[in-house]
CSV table of C-alpha atoms in Angstrom, one decimal:
chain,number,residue,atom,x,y,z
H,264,UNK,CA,71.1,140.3,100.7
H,265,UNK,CA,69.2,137.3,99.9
H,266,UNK,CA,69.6,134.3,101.4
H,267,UNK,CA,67.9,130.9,101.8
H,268,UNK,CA,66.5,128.7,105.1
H,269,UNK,CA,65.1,125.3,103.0
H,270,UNK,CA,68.7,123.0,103.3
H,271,UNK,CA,68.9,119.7,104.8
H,272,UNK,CA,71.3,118.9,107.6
H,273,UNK,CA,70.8,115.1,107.5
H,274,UNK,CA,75.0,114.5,107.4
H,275,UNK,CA,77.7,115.9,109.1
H,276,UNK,CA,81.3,115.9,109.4
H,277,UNK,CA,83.2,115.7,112.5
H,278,UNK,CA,86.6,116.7,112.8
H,279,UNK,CA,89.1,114.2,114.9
H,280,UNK,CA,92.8,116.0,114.7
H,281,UNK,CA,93.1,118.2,117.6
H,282,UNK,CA,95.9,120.0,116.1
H,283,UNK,CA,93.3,121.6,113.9
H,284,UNK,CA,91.2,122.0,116.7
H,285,UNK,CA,94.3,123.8,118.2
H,286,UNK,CA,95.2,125.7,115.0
H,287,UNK,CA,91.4,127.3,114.0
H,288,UNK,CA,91.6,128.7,117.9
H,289,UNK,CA,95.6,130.1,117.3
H,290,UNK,CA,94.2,131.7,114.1
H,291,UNK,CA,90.8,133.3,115.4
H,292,UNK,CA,92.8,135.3,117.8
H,293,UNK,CA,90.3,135.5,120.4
H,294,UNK,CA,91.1,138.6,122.7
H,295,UNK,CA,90.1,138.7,126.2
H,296,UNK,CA,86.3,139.6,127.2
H,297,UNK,CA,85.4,138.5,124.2
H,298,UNK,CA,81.8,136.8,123.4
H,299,UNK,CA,82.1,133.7,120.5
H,300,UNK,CA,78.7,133.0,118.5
H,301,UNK,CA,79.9,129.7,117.1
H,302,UNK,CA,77.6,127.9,114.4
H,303,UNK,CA,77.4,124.5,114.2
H,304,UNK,CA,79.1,123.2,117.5
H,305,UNK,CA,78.6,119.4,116.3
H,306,UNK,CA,79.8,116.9,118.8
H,307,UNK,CA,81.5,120.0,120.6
H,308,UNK,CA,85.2,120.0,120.3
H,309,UNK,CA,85.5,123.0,119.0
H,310,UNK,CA,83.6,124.3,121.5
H,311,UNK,CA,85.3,123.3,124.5
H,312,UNK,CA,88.3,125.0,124.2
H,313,UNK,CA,86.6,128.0,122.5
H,314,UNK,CA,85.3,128.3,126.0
H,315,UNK,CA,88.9,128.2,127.4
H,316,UNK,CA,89.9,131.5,125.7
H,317,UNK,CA,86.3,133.7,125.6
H,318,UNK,CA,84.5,135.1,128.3
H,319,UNK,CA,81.1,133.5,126.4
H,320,UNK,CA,80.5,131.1,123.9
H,321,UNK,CA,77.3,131.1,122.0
H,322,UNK,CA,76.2,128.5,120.0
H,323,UNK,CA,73.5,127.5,117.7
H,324,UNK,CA,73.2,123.8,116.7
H,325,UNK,CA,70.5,123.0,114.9
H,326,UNK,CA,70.6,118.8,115.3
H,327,UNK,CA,69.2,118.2,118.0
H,328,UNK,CA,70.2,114.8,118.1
H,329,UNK,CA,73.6,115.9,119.4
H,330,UNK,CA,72.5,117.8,122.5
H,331,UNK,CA,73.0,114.7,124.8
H,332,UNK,CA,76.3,114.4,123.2
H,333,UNK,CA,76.9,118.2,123.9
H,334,UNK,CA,75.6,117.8,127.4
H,335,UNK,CA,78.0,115.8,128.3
H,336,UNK,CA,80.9,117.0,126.8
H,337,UNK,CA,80.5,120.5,127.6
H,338,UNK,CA,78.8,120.1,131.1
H,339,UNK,CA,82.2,121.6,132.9
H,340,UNK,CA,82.2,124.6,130.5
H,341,UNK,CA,79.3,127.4,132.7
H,342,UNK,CA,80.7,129.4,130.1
H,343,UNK,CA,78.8,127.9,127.2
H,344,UNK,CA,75.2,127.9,126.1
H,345,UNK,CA,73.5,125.9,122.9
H,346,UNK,CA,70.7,127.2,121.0
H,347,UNK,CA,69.0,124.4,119.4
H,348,UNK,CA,67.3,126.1,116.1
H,349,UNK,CA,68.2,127.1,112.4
H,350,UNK,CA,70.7,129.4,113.1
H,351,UNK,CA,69.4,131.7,109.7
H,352,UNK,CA,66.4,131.7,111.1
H,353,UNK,CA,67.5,133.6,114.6
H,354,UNK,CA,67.6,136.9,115.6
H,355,UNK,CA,70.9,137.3,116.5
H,356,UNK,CA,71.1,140.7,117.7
H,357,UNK,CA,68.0,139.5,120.7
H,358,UNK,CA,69.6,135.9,121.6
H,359,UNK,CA,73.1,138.1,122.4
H,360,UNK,CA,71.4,141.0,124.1
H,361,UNK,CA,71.6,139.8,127.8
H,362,UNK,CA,75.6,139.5,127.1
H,363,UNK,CA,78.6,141.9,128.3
H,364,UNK,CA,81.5,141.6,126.6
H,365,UNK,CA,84.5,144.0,124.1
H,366,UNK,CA,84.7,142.3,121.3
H,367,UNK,CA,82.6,139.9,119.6
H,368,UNK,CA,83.7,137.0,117.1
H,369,UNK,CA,82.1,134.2,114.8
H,370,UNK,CA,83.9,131.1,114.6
H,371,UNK,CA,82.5,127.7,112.6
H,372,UNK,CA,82.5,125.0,110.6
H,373,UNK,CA,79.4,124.5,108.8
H,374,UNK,CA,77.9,122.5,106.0
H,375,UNK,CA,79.6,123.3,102.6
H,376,UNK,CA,76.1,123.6,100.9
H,377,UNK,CA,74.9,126.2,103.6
H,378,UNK,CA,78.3,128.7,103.7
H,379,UNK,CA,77.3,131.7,102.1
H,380,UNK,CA,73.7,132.0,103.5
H,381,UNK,CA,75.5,131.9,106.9
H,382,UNK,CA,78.1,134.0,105.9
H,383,UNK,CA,75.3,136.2,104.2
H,384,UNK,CA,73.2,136.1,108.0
H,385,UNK,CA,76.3,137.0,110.0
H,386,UNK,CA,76.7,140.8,107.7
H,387,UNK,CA,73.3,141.4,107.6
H,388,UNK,CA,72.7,141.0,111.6
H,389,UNK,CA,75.2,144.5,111.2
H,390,UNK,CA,77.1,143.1,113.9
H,391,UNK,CA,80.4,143.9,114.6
H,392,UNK,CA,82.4,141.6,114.6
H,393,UNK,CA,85.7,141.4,114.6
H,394,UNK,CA,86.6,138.9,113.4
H,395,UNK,CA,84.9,135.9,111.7
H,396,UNK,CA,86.9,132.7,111.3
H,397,UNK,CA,85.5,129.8,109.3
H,398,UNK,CA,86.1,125.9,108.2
H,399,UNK,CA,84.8,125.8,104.6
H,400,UNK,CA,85.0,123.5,101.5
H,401,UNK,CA,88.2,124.0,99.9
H,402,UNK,CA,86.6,125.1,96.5
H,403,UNK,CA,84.5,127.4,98.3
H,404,UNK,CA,87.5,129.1,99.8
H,405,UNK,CA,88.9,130.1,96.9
H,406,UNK,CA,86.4,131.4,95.6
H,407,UNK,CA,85.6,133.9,98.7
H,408,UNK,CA,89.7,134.9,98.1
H,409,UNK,CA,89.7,134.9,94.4
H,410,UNK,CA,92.0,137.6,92.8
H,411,UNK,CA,90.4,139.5,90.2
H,412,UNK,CA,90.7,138.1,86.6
H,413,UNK,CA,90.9,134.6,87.8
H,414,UNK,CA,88.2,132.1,87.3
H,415,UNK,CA,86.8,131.8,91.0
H,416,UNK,CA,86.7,135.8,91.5
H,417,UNK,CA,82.8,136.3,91.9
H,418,UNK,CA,80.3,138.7,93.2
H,419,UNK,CA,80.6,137.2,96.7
H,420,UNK,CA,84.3,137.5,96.2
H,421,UNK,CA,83.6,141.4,96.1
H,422,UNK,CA,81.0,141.3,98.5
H,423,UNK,CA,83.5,139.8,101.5
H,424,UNK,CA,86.1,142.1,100.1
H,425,UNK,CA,83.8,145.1,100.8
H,426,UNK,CA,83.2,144.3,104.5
H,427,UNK,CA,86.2,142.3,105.2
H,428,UNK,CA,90.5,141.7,104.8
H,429,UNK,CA,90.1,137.9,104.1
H,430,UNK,CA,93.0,135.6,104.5
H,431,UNK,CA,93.7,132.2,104.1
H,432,UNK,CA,95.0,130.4,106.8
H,433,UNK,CA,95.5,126.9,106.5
H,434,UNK,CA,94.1,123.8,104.2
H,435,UNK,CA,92.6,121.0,106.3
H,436,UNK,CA,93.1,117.5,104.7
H,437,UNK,CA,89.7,115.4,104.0
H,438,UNK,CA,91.5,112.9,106.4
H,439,UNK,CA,91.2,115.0,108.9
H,440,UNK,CA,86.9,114.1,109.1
H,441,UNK,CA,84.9,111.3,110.3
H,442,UNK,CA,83.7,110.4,108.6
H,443,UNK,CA,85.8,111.6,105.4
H,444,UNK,CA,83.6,113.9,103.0
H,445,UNK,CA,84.9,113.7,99.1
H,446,UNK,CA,86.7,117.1,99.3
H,447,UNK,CA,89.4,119.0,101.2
H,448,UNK,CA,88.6,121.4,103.5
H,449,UNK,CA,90.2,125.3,104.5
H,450,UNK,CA,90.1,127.3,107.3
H,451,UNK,CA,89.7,131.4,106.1
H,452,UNK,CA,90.1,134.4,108.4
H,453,UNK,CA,87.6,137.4,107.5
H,454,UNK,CA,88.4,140.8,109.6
H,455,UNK,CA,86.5,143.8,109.3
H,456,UNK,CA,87.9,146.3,107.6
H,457,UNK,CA,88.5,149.2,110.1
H,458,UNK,CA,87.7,151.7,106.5
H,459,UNK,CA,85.8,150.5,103.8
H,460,UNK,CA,85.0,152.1,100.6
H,461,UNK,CA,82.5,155.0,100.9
H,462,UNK,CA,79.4,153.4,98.8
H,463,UNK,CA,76.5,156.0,98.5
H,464,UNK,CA,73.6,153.4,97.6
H,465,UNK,CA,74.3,150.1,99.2
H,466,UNK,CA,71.8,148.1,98.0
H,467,UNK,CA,72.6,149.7,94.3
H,468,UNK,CA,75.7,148.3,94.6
H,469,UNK,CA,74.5,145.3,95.3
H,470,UNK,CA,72.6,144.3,92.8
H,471,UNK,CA,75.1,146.3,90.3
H,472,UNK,CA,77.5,143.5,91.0
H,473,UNK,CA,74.8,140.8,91.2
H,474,UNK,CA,73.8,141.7,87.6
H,475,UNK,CA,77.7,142.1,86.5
H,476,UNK,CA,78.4,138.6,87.1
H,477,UNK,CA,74.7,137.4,86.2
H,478,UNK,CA,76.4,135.7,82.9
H,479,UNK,CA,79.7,135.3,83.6
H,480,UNK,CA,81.0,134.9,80.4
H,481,UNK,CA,79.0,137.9,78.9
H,482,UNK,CA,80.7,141.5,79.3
H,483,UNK,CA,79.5,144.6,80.9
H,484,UNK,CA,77.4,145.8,78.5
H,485,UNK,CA,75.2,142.5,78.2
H,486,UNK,CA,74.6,142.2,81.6
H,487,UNK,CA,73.9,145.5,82.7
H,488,UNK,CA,71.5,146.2,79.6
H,489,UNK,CA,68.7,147.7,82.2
H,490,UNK,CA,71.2,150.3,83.5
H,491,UNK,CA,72.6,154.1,82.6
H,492,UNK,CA,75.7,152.6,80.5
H,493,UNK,CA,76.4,155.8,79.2
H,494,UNK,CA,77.3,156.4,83.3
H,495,UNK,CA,78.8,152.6,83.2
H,496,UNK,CA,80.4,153.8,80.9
H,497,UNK,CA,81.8,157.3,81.8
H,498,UNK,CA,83.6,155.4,85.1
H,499,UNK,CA,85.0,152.5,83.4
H,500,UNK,CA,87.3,154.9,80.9
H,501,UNK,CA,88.6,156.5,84.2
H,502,UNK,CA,89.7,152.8,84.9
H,503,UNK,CA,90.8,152.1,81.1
H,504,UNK,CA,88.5,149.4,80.5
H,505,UNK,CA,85.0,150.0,78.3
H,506,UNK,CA,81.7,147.8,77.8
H,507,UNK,CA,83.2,145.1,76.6
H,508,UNK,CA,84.9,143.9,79.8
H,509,UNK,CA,83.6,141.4,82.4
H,510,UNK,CA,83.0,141.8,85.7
H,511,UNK,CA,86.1,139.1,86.7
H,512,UNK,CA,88.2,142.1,85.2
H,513,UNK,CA,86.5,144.6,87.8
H,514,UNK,CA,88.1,145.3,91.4
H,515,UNK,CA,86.2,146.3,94.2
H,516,UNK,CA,87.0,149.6,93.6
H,517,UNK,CA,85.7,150.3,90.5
H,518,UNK,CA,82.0,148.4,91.0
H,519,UNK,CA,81.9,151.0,94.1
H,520,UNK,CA,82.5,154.0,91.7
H,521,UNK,CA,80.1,152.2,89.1
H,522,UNK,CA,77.5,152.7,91.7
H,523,UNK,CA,78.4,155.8,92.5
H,524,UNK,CA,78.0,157.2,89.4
H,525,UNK,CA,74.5,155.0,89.1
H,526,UNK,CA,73.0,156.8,92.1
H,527,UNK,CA,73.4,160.4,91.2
């Protein structure tokens, strides 16, 4: 997958209710042993009592404007260490090398306008992780949970749905920031799914569901004009549907036989 590094990170939002604080670590469900890559630490709330449930707590914070501020409000927790650098522009497999731990979970609260590159960055390290909780822009949200046929289902809705169980687990009020950004937020569990579909050519299926949504109004057989849609076709009547659907209409299922079929 694709993903870009050129964003600005002038503003930030901090959040200031605890019991958020509070409720993000209740629904991460951090076991025991456990490393934490968190992105975007800001002034390090978050952090702090990340530290109190994992063995280690990475994070990467690229501001480095805040490290005093981080300094001092981590400098009881030996558990903890900051990277200061563009987090899509680590190697995150080196920078977590030197650690022992069971399990291994992302947590964060990032930038609305930087979500799915991070997202994006965390599957393609092909680390796994078992879980991967994260603070979001309502609106963005949705769209990761979308059901199929409604206006927000996506390709990255069937992306995350490939990889992950994705859950909703509570909406944070705008209120809740300082200072307060236009929109709500929501905080959205993705686990790894312990069996996922058996897809023969991954990056075939990736751009297959790419291109399905490339026009979202347009149907099947518009948007997949450089394909076999005599094979397109051939799966979708096992599904009932023909070339005149669109992709909103397609479950995850049937893009992985789609691809199936494509790669033979």
């Amino acid at each position: 997958m694709v993903y870009q590094n050129n964003f600005n990170f002038s503003g930030q939002n901090f959040i200031n209710n605890h019991s958020i604080i509070q409720n993000i670590i209740k629904g991460a469900k951090i076991l025991p042993d456990s490393l934490v890559i968190e992105i975007g630490p800001g002034a390090g709330v978050l952090t702090k009592e990340l530290a109190k449930v994992a063995k280690n707590v990475l994070a990467y914070e690229i501001d480095t404007k805040l490290e005093n501020i981080l300094d001092q409000e981590l400098k009881d927790c030996t558990n903890v260490n900051i990277i200061f650098d563009d987090f899509l522009l680590r190697d995150i497999k080196n920078d977590i090398k030197s650690y022992q731990y069971d399990n291994i979970y992302a947590v964060a609260n990032i930038p609305y306008y930087i979500t799915t590159p991070i997202v994006l960055k965390l599957i393609d390290s092909k680390i796994n992780f078992q879980s991967i909780t994260l603070m979001v822009q309502k609106e963005v949200g949705d769209r990761f949970t979308a059901h199929i046929g409604t206006r927000d289902y996506s390709s990255i809705t069937v992306f995350l749905n490939y990889y992950f169980d994705l859950r909703k687990l509570f909406v944070v009020s705008r209120n809740c920031f300082t200072p307060k950004p236009n929109v709500d937020s929501i905080v959205i569990s993705l686990v790894r799914k312990d069996k996922r579909l058996k897809v023969d050519n991954e990056k075939l299926f990736f751009n297959l569901v790419r291109d399905s949504f490339h026009f979202k109004r347009k149907n099947l057989r518009n948007n997949l004009k450089k394909y076999d849609l005599d094979k397109v076709l051939e799966v979708l009547e096992k599904h009932d549907k023909d070339l005149t659907v669109r992709a909103e209409n397609l479950d995850l299922e049937t893009f992985v036989d789609i691809a199936n079929r494509l790669s033979k």
